Amino acid sequence: MAGKTEGGFVETIKTIIWALIIAGVFRTLFFQPFWIPSGSMKDTLLIGDFLFVNKMAYGYSRHSCPFSACPIEGRLFGSEPERGDVVVMRHPTRGVDYIKRLVGLPGDRIQVIDGVLQINGEPVGLRRVEDFVETFAPQGSQGGSPRCANAPVGAGGTCIKERFVETLPNGVEHSILNITDSGVADNTPVYTVPEGMYFFMGDNRDNSEDSRFSAATGGLGFVPAEYLIGRADRIMFSSAGRSLFFFWTWRGDRFFKAIE
């Protein structure tokens, strides 16, 4: 009886090990789960959105593996990202994953003037649409409250942000939010994107640590190609509560929603 028990235990351990290996290979080569923790990409991505990152989109680098452990120099099977892609990347200095929108390709000149993105000396297209409205209340597992254009707003009040549709030079359209018309994020110097690097911005333009700020000062800076992990294509589901297990807080209109 003891031999059978020991044999069953060994088989269980083998099954668990193989399951972990298969899951690790799947996560490394194909799709990585990603949970949106902050509001920097509103309203494209909301706090509590759960998505899978397509890791085949740009090929593989050492950052494709957990803990940046892949023994790869440069990129393997690499392909170029497109302007407007929503990309998950490893932060160049913090060692954590970020998600932002790609707006600047190698060689581009990027600037923001009065809140309007300029690419190679030309302003992008902007079209005013209806305001983005949400409740002023703690959001997600971090419990942070949103910033509002109509601040101050009391708990449970209506938080408003101006919303625009931005059109990039390649025709990609997506919505962006505006909270304030002042601050260093709305008027920047000209950034010339070096070869082999990319420039990213959050869609919630006044609430995003992105390439407008250097990594040394708490931003993202230019991102080398090898730090790109994959492209975010579709939201699988979304929870407005503090945990994905609070199924009563799931947002029914965001199941399998394409990311634009």
GROMACS .gro file of N, CA and C in nm, residues 34 36 41 43-46 49-54 84-88 99-101 172-175 203 231-236 254 256-260:
model
  114
   34PHE      N    1  -0.172   4.004  -1.874
   34PHE     CA    2  -0.138   4.137  -1.822
   34PHE      C    3  -0.262   4.199  -1.762
   36ILE      N    4  -0.424   4.544  -1.600
   36ILE     CA    5  -0.402   4.689  -1.603
   36ILE      C    6  -0.413   4.747  -1.462
   41MET      N    7  -0.372   5.464  -1.944
   41MET     CA    8  -0.417   5.436  -2.081
   41MET      C    9  -0.568   5.453  -2.097
   43ASP      N   10  -0.911   5.621  -2.209
   43ASP     CA   11  -1.015   5.524  -2.184
   43ASP      C   12  -1.001   5.400  -2.270
   44THR      N   13  -0.886   5.389  -2.341
   44THR     CA   14  -0.860   5.268  -2.418
   44THR      C   15  -0.855   5.147  -2.327
   45LEU      N   16  -0.782   5.160  -2.217
   45LEU     CA   17  -0.770   5.054  -2.119
   45LEU      C   18  -0.806   5.109  -1.982
   46LEU      N   19  -0.893   5.037  -1.911
   46LEU     CA   20  -0.937   5.080  -1.779
   46LEU      C   21  -0.867   4.998  -1.672
   49ASP      N   22  -0.879   4.595  -1.640
   49ASP     CA   23  -0.885   4.518  -1.765
   49ASP      C   24  -0.781   4.406  -1.758
   50PHE      N   25  -0.821   4.288  -1.807
   50PHE     CA   26  -0.731   4.173  -1.813
   50PHE      C   27  -0.715   4.135  -1.959
   51LEU      N   28  -0.590   4.124  -2.004
   51LEU     CA   29  -0.566   4.095  -2.145
   51LEU      C   30  -0.448   4.000  -2.160
   52PHE      N   31  -0.436   3.945  -2.280
   52PHE     CA   32  -0.320   3.865  -2.314
   52PHE      C   33  -0.236   3.941  -2.416
   53VAL      N   34  -0.105   3.945  -2.394
   53VAL     CA   35  -0.012   4.015  -2.481
   53VAL      C   36   0.040   3.919  -2.587
   54ASN      N   37   0.028   3.957  -2.713
   54ASN     CA   38   0.077   3.876  -2.825
   54ASN      C   39   0.228   3.888  -2.834
   84GLY      N   40   0.103   5.352  -3.341
   84GLY     CA   41  -0.033   5.334  -3.292
   84GLY      C   42  -0.054   5.203  -3.218
   85ASP      N   43   0.041   5.110  -3.227
   85ASP     CA   44   0.029   4.985  -3.152
   85ASP      C   45   0.026   5.014  -3.002
   86VAL      N   46  -0.053   4.936  -2.929
   86VAL     CA   47  -0.049   4.938  -2.783
   86VAL      C   48   0.045   4.827  -2.740
   87VAL      N   49   0.154   4.865  -2.674
   87VAL     CA   50   0.268   4.775  -2.654
   87VAL      C   51   0.297   4.756  -2.505
   88VAL      N   52   0.325   4.632  -2.468
   88VAL     CA   53   0.378   4.603  -2.335
   88VAL      C   54   0.530   4.591  -2.347
   99ILE      N   55   0.267   4.945  -2.011
   99ILE     CA   56   0.188   4.938  -2.133
   99ILE      C   57   0.155   5.081  -2.178
  100LYS      N   58   0.191   5.112  -2.303
  100LYS     CA   59   0.173   5.246  -2.359
  100LYS      C   60   0.144   5.233  -2.508
  101ARG      N   61   0.116   5.349  -2.571
  101ARG     CA   62   0.092   5.351  -2.715
  101ARG      C   63   0.218   5.403  -2.786
  172VAL      N   64  -0.413   5.552  -3.806
  172VAL     CA   65  -0.464   5.489  -3.684
  172VAL      C   66  -0.537   5.593  -3.599
  173GLU      N   67  -0.660   5.561  -3.558
  173GLU     CA   68  -0.740   5.649  -3.473
  173GLU      C   69  -0.761   5.585  -3.337
  174HIS      N   70  -0.756   5.667  -3.234
  174HIS     CA   71  -0.779   5.619  -3.098
  174HIS      C   72  -0.817   5.739  -3.013
  175SER      N   73  -0.881   5.712  -2.901
  175SER     CA   74  -0.922   5.823  -2.815
  175SER      C   75  -0.813   5.856  -2.715
  203ASP      N   76  -0.252   5.715  -2.331
  203ASP     CA   77  -0.369   5.782  -2.389
  203ASP      C   78  -0.432   5.880  -2.291
  231ARG      N   79   0.245   4.292  -2.826
  231ARG     CA   80   0.136   4.384  -2.860
  231ARG      C   81   0.008   4.341  -2.791
  232ALA      N   82  -0.063   4.439  -2.736
  232ALA     CA   83  -0.192   4.414  -2.673
  232ALA      C   84  -0.300   4.428  -2.779
  233ASP      N   85  -0.372   4.321  -2.807
  233ASP     CA   86  -0.471   4.321  -2.915
  233ASP      C   87  -0.616   4.319  -2.867
  234ARG      N   88  -0.641   4.253  -2.754
  234ARG     CA   89  -0.780   4.232  -2.714
  234ARG      C   90  -0.791   4.217  -2.563
  235ILE      N   91  -0.893   4.280  -2.505
  235ILE     CA   92  -0.925   4.264  -2.363
  235ILE      C   93  -1.006   4.136  -2.347
  236MET      N   94  -0.967   4.050  -2.256
  236MET     CA   95  -1.040   3.925  -2.235
  236MET      C   96  -1.161   3.947  -2.145
  254ARG      N   97  -1.695   4.476  -2.186
  254ARG     CA   98  -1.553   4.472  -2.224
  254ARG      C   99  -1.501   4.331  -2.248
  256PHE      N  100  -1.379   4.038  -2.440
  256PHE     CA  101  -1.322   4.014  -2.575
  256PHE      C  102  -1.325   4.140  -2.661
  257LYS      N  103  -1.310   4.255  -2.598
  257LYS     CA  104  -1.313   4.383  -2.669
  257LYS      C  105  -1.179   4.409  -2.738
  258ALA      N  106  -1.184   4.441  -2.868
  258ALA     CA  107  -1.062   4.472  -2.943
  258ALA      C  108  -1.003   4.603  -2.893
  259ILE      N  109  -0.870   4.610  -2.889
  259ILE     CA  110  -0.800   4.730  -2.845
  259ILE      C  111  -0.765   4.814  -2.968
  260GLU      N  112  -0.812   4.937  -2.968
  260GLU     CA  113  -0.789   5.026  -3.083
  260GLU      C  114  -0.681   5.129  -3.050
   0.00000   0.00000   0.00000
